[in-house]
Amino acid sequence: MNRKFLLLLFAISPVFVLAESEATPSVEEAMEALQAAAIDQEADFNTAYELAEKAGVSEANLLESKVLNLLGGGDLQAVLALIPSMERNAEEFQVGGEGFFTDRDQVYGLIENLKALQASEAGDWEAFEIHVKEGFWKSPELSNMFGISRLITEMRNDRAQKEAMQDLKLPMDMEIQSADGSVTTLAQMVSGRKAVLLDFWASWCGPCISLMPELKHKAEVLPSQGVAVAGMNTDRTDQIRLARQVQEKHGMDMPWLLEPDSSPFSSALMINSIPRMILVSPDGGVLFNGHPMDPNLISTLASIGVNL
């Protein structure tokens, strides 16, 4: 791999300070300054970019420096927005000794890996697979850098989960203890309703706690439309105290359930991460199994005549 690109990946670069000058630098000087600023997050990249633009550095060179600077700063969303521009200018990117990239394949490997990340965010696993294969073939080192293998595992788990959910029927008559000491079942909760929405959470899960206001909102607007809403605590120690503590702190006026130690629901639903929200039909079928903020939850609710 090109040494300049290694400097970006491992953040090993000298501190570059752009010299102040009223004179417009030559294209070569501006390009050298821009390349140095691109791989040094402490440098004034914007000033270097403006001077390079003024000096007449090509659009492709400006773009590749911006992409590398944004990647180094971890601004992936901004990089993804530049994919169309990268595709238009890919043939003009510098490669070899003078550029950031070893060869042209590495340029296209970056674009394909970025497209794979974009597809994974959209849940488009068919496109994800296509771009992953092309990206790995052209630049395996970038695939590793972007954690593509982890995303592949997530994709396969997602597919397996969706297939499993198609035929799954939850145990509707299993008794579930509540934080207030009462006992209920999913059948009782969904009786006379369209569905029951379960939020799986734990006291140690920061994202779960941060989404408590969203859960509270759902509990306020969905019951009147025929959907029961309940929390399902998955803590394995001191469960009752922790569940009550969170319930009182956030004013959660809804069924506050405690999943049994054997985790029967989490196991059946293949829950390997929380927060997780499950929409269950009256017959125990799983209508939705995903993140509470997944837009698919809104569309699934709409399919049963419910407006979130």
Short mmCIF file of C-alpha atoms in Angstrom, two decimals:
data_model
loop_
_atom_site.label_atom_id
_atom_site.label_comp_id
_atom_site.label_asym_id
_atom_site.label_seq_id
_atom_site.Cartn_x
_atom_site.Cartn_y
_atom_site.Cartn_z
CA MET A 1 0.00 0.00 0.00
CA ASN A 2 1.16 3.55 -0.70
CA ARG A 3 3.00 5.07 2.28
CA LYS A 4 0.79 8.19 2.30
CA PHE A 5 -2.29 6.02 2.59
CA LEU A 6 -0.73 4.10 5.47
CA LEU A 7 -0.16 7.39 7.25
CA LEU A 8 -3.89 8.06 7.02
CA LEU A 9 -4.93 4.61 8.20
CA PHE A 10 -2.67 4.60 11.24
CA ALA A 11 -2.68 8.34 11.94
CA ILE A 12 1.12 8.51 11.86
CA SER A 13 1.84 11.81 10.23
CA PRO A 14 4.02 14.83 11.03
CA VAL A 15 2.30 17.97 12.21
CA PHE A 16 1.97 20.24 9.22
CA VAL A 17 1.58 23.98 9.62
CA LEU A 18 0.62 25.92 6.53
CA ALA A 19 2.77 28.98 6.20
CA GLU A 20 0.82 32.21 6.00
CA SER A 21 1.38 34.01 2.76
CA GLU A 22 -0.51 36.59 0.82
CA ALA A 23 0.92 35.29 -2.44
CA THR A 24 -0.89 32.53 -4.29
CA PRO A 25 1.30 29.40 -4.19
CA SER A 26 2.17 27.45 -7.31
CA VAL A 27 0.06 24.42 -8.16
CA GLU A 28 2.86 22.13 -6.98
CA GLU A 29 3.28 23.97 -3.68
CA ALA A 30 -0.46 24.12 -3.05
CA MET A 31 -0.83 20.44 -3.88
CA GLU A 32 1.97 19.46 -1.51
CA ALA A 33 0.44 21.56 1.28
CA LEU A 34 -3.02 20.11 0.63
CA GLN A 35 -1.77 16.52 0.71
CA ALA A 36 0.04 17.13 3.99
CA ALA A 37 -3.03 18.77 5.55
CA ALA A 38 -5.27 15.95 4.35
CA ILE A 39 -3.53 13.35 6.53
CA ASP A 40 -2.93 15.60 9.55
CA GLN A 41 -6.05 16.26 11.60
CA GLU A 42 -4.26 19.06 13.48
CA ALA A 43 -3.55 21.02 10.31
CA ASP A 44 -5.81 23.74 8.90
CA PHE A 45 -7.22 21.69 6.05
CA ASN A 46 -9.83 24.27 5.02
CA THR A 47 -7.20 26.95 4.49
CA ALA A 48 -5.00 24.53 2.55
CA TYR A 49 -8.02 23.55 0.44
CA GLU A 50 -8.91 27.17 -0.33
CA LEU A 51 -5.35 28.00 -1.34
CA ALA A 52 -5.12 24.88 -3.50
CA GLU A 53 -8.40 25.76 -5.19
CA LYS A 54 -7.15 29.30 -5.80
CA ALA A 55 -3.86 28.01 -7.18
CA GLY A 56 -5.67 25.86 -9.73
CA VAL A 57 -5.28 22.36 -8.27
CA SER A 58 -7.53 19.99 -10.22
CA GLU A 59 -11.00 19.02 -9.05
CA ALA A 60 -9.90 15.38 -8.70
CA ASN A 61 -6.94 16.25 -6.48
CA LEU A 62 -9.08 18.54 -4.34
CA LEU A 63 -11.66 15.80 -3.99
CA GLU A 64 -9.29 12.99 -3.08
CA SER A 65 -7.66 15.18 -0.42
CA LYS A 66 -11.08 16.05 1.02
CA VAL A 67 -12.08 12.37 1.10
CA LEU A 68 -8.87 11.36 2.88
CA ASN A 69 -9.22 14.21 5.38
CA LEU A 70 -12.83 13.29 6.17
CA LEU A 71 -11.93 9.60 6.57
CA GLY A 72 -9.11 10.53 8.92
CA GLY A 73 -11.54 12.60 10.96
CA GLY A 74 -14.10 9.80 11.07
CA ASP A 75 -16.81 11.75 9.21
CA LEU A 76 -18.12 8.77 7.28
CA GLN A 77 -21.48 10.31 6.37
CA ALA A 78 -19.75 13.23 4.65
CA VAL A 79 -17.58 10.77 2.72
CA LEU A 80 -20.60 8.73 1.63
CA ALA A 81 -22.16 11.90 0.25
CA LEU A 82 -19.11 12.29 -2.01
CA ILE A 83 -19.44 8.88 -3.71
CA PRO A 84 -20.97 10.29 -6.94
CA SER A 85 -18.15 12.85 -7.22
CA MET A 86 -15.57 10.17 -6.54
CA GLU A 87 -16.98 8.01 -9.33
CA ARG A 88 -16.81 10.92 -11.79
CA ASN A 89 -13.21 11.72 -10.90
CA ALA A 90 -11.78 8.28 -10.10
CA GLU A 91 -9.69 8.08 -13.26
CA GLU A 92 -8.06 11.41 -12.42
CA PHE A 93 -7.02 10.53 -8.86
CA GLN A 94 -3.25 10.41 -8.46
CA VAL A 95 -1.83 6.93 -7.91
CA GLY A 96 1.66 5.64 -7.29
CA GLY A 97 4.44 7.66 -5.73
CA GLU A 98 2.76 11.08 -6.06
CA GLY A 99 -0.69 10.14 -4.83
CA PHE A 100 -2.45 8.71 -1.80
CA PHE A 101 -3.34 5.46 -3.56
CA THR A 102 -1.09 2.61 -4.63
CA ASP A 103 -2.94 1.99 -7.89
CA ARG A 104 -6.26 2.56 -9.64
CA ASP A 105 -7.73 -0.61 -8.15
CA GLN A 106 -7.34 0.88 -4.69
CA VAL A 107 -9.29 3.96 -5.76
CA TYR A 108 -12.17 1.84 -7.02
CA GLY A 109 -11.82 -0.45 -4.00
CA LEU A 110 -12.46 2.55 -1.75
CA ILE A 111 -15.56 3.51 -3.74
CA GLU A 112 -16.94 -0.04 -3.68
CA ASN A 113 -16.34 -0.42 0.06
CA LEU A 114 -18.06 2.91 0.69
CA LYS A 115 -21.00 1.76 -1.41
CA ALA A 116 -21.12 -1.42 0.67
CA LEU A 117 -21.31 0.63 3.85
CA GLN A 118 -24.04 2.77 2.32
CA ALA A 119 -26.02 -0.32 1.33
CA SER A 120 -25.67 -1.81 4.82
CA GLU A 121 -27.08 1.37 6.36
CA ALA A 122 -30.06 1.12 4.02
CA GLY A 123 -30.51 -2.58 4.78
CA ASP A 124 -30.06 -3.37 1.08
CA TRP A 125 -28.18 -6.64 1.54
CA GLU A 126 -28.33 -7.59 -2.14
CA ALA A 127 -26.45 -4.43 -3.14
CA PHE A 128 -24.20 -4.84 -0.09
CA GLU A 129 -23.08 -8.29 -1.28
CA ILE A 130 -22.30 -7.01 -4.76
CA HIS A 131 -20.19 -4.08 -3.54
CA VAL A 132 -18.45 -6.14 -0.85
CA LYS A 133 -17.23 -8.69 -3.38
CA GLU A 134 -15.96 -6.02 -5.77
CA GLY A 135 -14.44 -3.93 -2.99
CA PHE A 136 -12.58 -6.84 -1.40
CA TRP A 137 -11.20 -7.99 -4.75
CA LYS A 138 -9.85 -4.53 -5.55
CA SER A 139 -8.70 -3.52 -2.06
CA PRO A 140 -8.86 -6.13 0.74
CA GLU A 141 -6.96 -3.86 3.12
CA LEU A 142 -9.73 -1.25 2.91
CA SER A 143 -12.38 -3.91 3.48
CA ASN A 144 -10.59 -4.79 6.70
CA MET A 145 -10.27 -1.14 7.69
CA PHE A 146 -14.01 -0.57 7.32
CA GLY A 147 -14.94 -3.69 9.28
CA ILE A 148 -16.68 -5.33 6.34
CA SER A 149 -16.35 -8.83 7.84
CA ARG A 150 -18.40 -7.69 10.85
CA LEU A 151 -21.05 -6.28 8.55
CA ILE A 152 -21.17 -9.54 6.60
CA THR A 153 -21.83 -11.38 9.86
CA GLU A 154 -24.59 -8.90 10.69
CA MET A 155 -26.11 -9.38 7.23
CA ARG A 156 -26.17 -13.15 7.60
CA ASN A 157 -27.63 -12.90 11.10
CA ASP A 158 -30.27 -10.51 9.78
CA ARG A 159 -31.23 -12.91 7.03
CA ALA A 160 -31.33 -15.88 9.40
CA GLN A 161 -33.42 -13.92 11.88
CA LYS A 162 -35.97 -12.86 9.25
CA GLU A 163 -36.31 -16.43 8.03
CA ALA A 164 -36.75 -17.72 11.59
CA MET A 165 -39.33 -15.06 12.43
CA GLN A 166 -41.57 -16.09 9.53
CA ASP A 167 -42.61 -19.33 11.25
CA LEU A 168 -42.07 -18.38 14.90
CA LYS A 169 -44.96 -18.36 17.36
CA LEU A 170 -44.17 -16.93 20.78
CA PRO A 171 -45.52 -18.70 23.90
CA MET A 172 -48.53 -16.48 24.52
CA ASP A 173 -49.62 -18.28 27.72
CA MET A 174 -46.24 -18.21 29.49
CA GLU A 175 -46.53 -16.33 32.78
CA ILE A 176 -44.39 -13.20 33.00
CA GLN A 177 -43.73 -11.41 36.27
CA SER A 178 -44.04 -7.63 36.41
CA ALA A 179 -41.95 -5.23 38.46
CA ASP A 180 -45.00 -4.50 40.64
CA GLY A 181 -45.30 -8.16 41.64
CA SER A 182 -48.24 -9.03 39.39
CA VAL A 183 -48.20 -11.75 36.76
CA THR A 184 -49.49 -11.57 33.19
CA THR A 185 -49.16 -13.26 29.80
CA LEU A 186 -48.82 -11.95 26.30
CA ALA A 187 -52.23 -13.43 25.52
CA GLN A 188 -53.81 -11.33 28.26
CA MET A 189 -52.02 -8.20 27.09
CA VAL A 190 -53.03 -8.56 23.44
CA SER A 191 -56.59 -9.73 24.10
CA GLY A 192 -59.00 -7.60 22.07
CA ARG A 193 -56.11 -5.68 20.49
CA LYS A 194 -54.26 -5.66 17.18
CA ALA A 195 -50.81 -6.37 18.64
CA VAL A 196 -48.48 -5.92 21.59
CA LEU A 197 -45.22 -3.96 21.34
CA LEU A 198 -42.39 -5.17 23.59
CA ASP A 199 -39.25 -3.15 24.31
CA PHE A 200 -36.33 -5.32 25.45
CA TRP A 201 -33.94 -3.30 27.60
CA ALA A 202 -31.46 -3.49 30.51
CA SER A 203 -30.28 -0.99 33.11
CA TRP A 204 -26.65 -1.24 31.91
CA CYS A 205 -27.62 -0.46 28.29
CA GLY A 206 -26.99 3.25 27.65
CA PRO A 207 -28.85 3.37 24.33
CA CYS A 208 -31.83 1.62 25.97
CA ILE A 209 -32.03 4.26 28.69
CA SER A 210 -31.61 7.13 26.24
CA LEU A 211 -34.61 5.82 24.27
CA MET A 212 -36.94 5.69 27.29
CA PRO A 213 -38.66 8.96 26.20
CA GLU A 214 -39.40 7.33 22.82
CA LEU A 215 -40.86 4.28 24.54
CA LYS A 216 -42.96 6.51 26.77
CA HIS A 217 -44.30 8.31 23.69
CA LYS A 218 -45.28 5.01 22.09
CA ALA A 219 -47.06 3.98 25.28
CA GLU A 220 -49.05 7.21 25.14
CA VAL A 221 -50.21 7.08 21.51
CA LEU A 222 -50.48 3.38 20.59
CA PRO A 223 -52.90 1.81 23.13
CA SER A 224 -55.79 3.96 21.89
CA GLN A 225 -55.14 2.50 18.44
CA GLY A 226 -55.21 -1.11 19.61
CA VAL A 227 -51.55 -1.79 20.39
CA ALA A 228 -50.47 -2.64 23.95
CA VAL A 229 -46.99 -1.41 24.90
CA ALA A 230 -44.71 -2.93 27.55
CA GLY A 231 -41.11 -2.87 28.68
CA MET A 232 -39.26 -6.19 29.03
CA ASN A 233 -36.29 -5.96 31.40
CA THR A 234 -33.44 -8.37 30.69
CA ASP A 235 -31.16 -7.68 33.69
CA ARG A 236 -29.93 -10.92 35.23
CA THR A 237 -29.10 -9.61 38.73
CA ASP A 238 -31.16 -7.46 41.09
CA GLN A 239 -33.77 -7.35 38.37
CA ILE A 240 -36.79 -6.09 40.29
CA ARG A 241 -34.96 -3.21 41.97
CA LEU A 242 -33.26 -2.05 38.77
CA ALA A 243 -36.47 -2.30 36.74
CA ARG A 244 -38.44 -0.30 39.31
CA GLN A 245 -35.68 2.29 39.56
CA VAL A 246 -35.76 3.02 35.82
CA GLN A 247 -39.55 2.88 35.73
CA GLU A 248 -39.88 5.48 38.49
CA LYS A 249 -37.13 7.72 37.15
CA HIS A 250 -38.70 7.95 33.69
CA GLY A 251 -42.34 7.80 34.75
CA MET A 252 -43.12 4.72 32.68
CA ASP A 253 -46.85 4.11 33.18
CA MET A 254 -47.12 0.82 31.31
CA PRO A 255 -46.64 -2.89 32.01
CA TRP A 256 -43.06 -3.27 33.21
CA LEU A 257 -42.19 -6.91 32.61
CA LEU A 258 -39.25 -9.02 33.81
CA GLU A 259 -37.95 -11.66 31.44
CA PRO A 260 -37.28 -14.96 33.25
CA ASP A 261 -33.65 -15.97 33.93
CA SER A 262 -33.80 -18.56 31.14
CA SER A 263 -34.42 -15.73 28.63
CA PRO A 264 -37.10 -17.67 26.72
CA PHE A 265 -38.27 -14.71 24.67
CA SER A 266 -34.79 -13.34 23.88
CA SER A 267 -33.67 -16.79 22.77
CA ALA A 268 -36.70 -17.45 20.59
CA LEU A 269 -36.44 -13.99 19.04
CA MET A 270 -32.66 -14.35 18.44
CA ILE A 271 -31.99 -11.11 20.32
CA ASN A 272 -28.23 -10.59 20.42
CA SER A 273 -28.25 -6.85 21.02
CA ILE A 274 -30.46 -4.30 22.75
CA PRO A 275 -32.41 -2.07 22.60
CA ARG A 276 -34.73 -4.30 20.61
CA MET A 277 -38.42 -3.82 19.87
CA ILE A 278 -40.79 -6.65 18.99
CA LEU A 279 -44.30 -6.31 17.58
CA VAL A 280 -46.35 -9.43 18.30
CA SER A 281 -49.67 -10.34 16.68
CA PRO A 282 -52.57 -11.87 18.68
CA ASP A 283 -51.60 -15.38 17.53
CA GLY A 284 -47.97 -14.95 18.67
CA GLY A 285 -46.53 -14.19 15.25
CA VAL A 286 -43.67 -11.71 15.01
CA LEU A 287 -44.59 -8.72 12.87
CA PHE A 288 -41.43 -6.73 13.59
CA ASN A 289 -38.09 -7.53 15.22
CA GLY A 290 -35.55 -4.71 15.16
CA HIS A 291 -34.19 -1.50 16.59
CA PRO A 292 -36.79 0.82 18.18
CA MET A 293 -35.90 3.62 15.75
CA ASP A 294 -35.94 1.47 12.61
CA PRO A 295 -38.30 3.13 10.06
CA ASN A 296 -39.65 -0.35 9.28
CA LEU A 297 -41.44 -0.30 12.63
CA ILE A 298 -43.50 2.69 11.48
CA SER A 299 -44.39 0.99 8.20
CA THR A 300 -45.25 -2.27 9.98
CA LEU A 301 -47.58 -0.44 12.36
CA ALA A 302 -49.14 1.34 9.40
CA SER A 303 -49.81 -2.04 7.77
CA ILE A 304 -52.14 -2.90 10.67
CA GLY A 305 -53.80 0.50 10.64
CA VAL A 306 -51.76 2.16 13.37
CA ASN A 307 -50.17 5.61 13.12
CA LEU A 308 -47.13 6.24 15.28
#
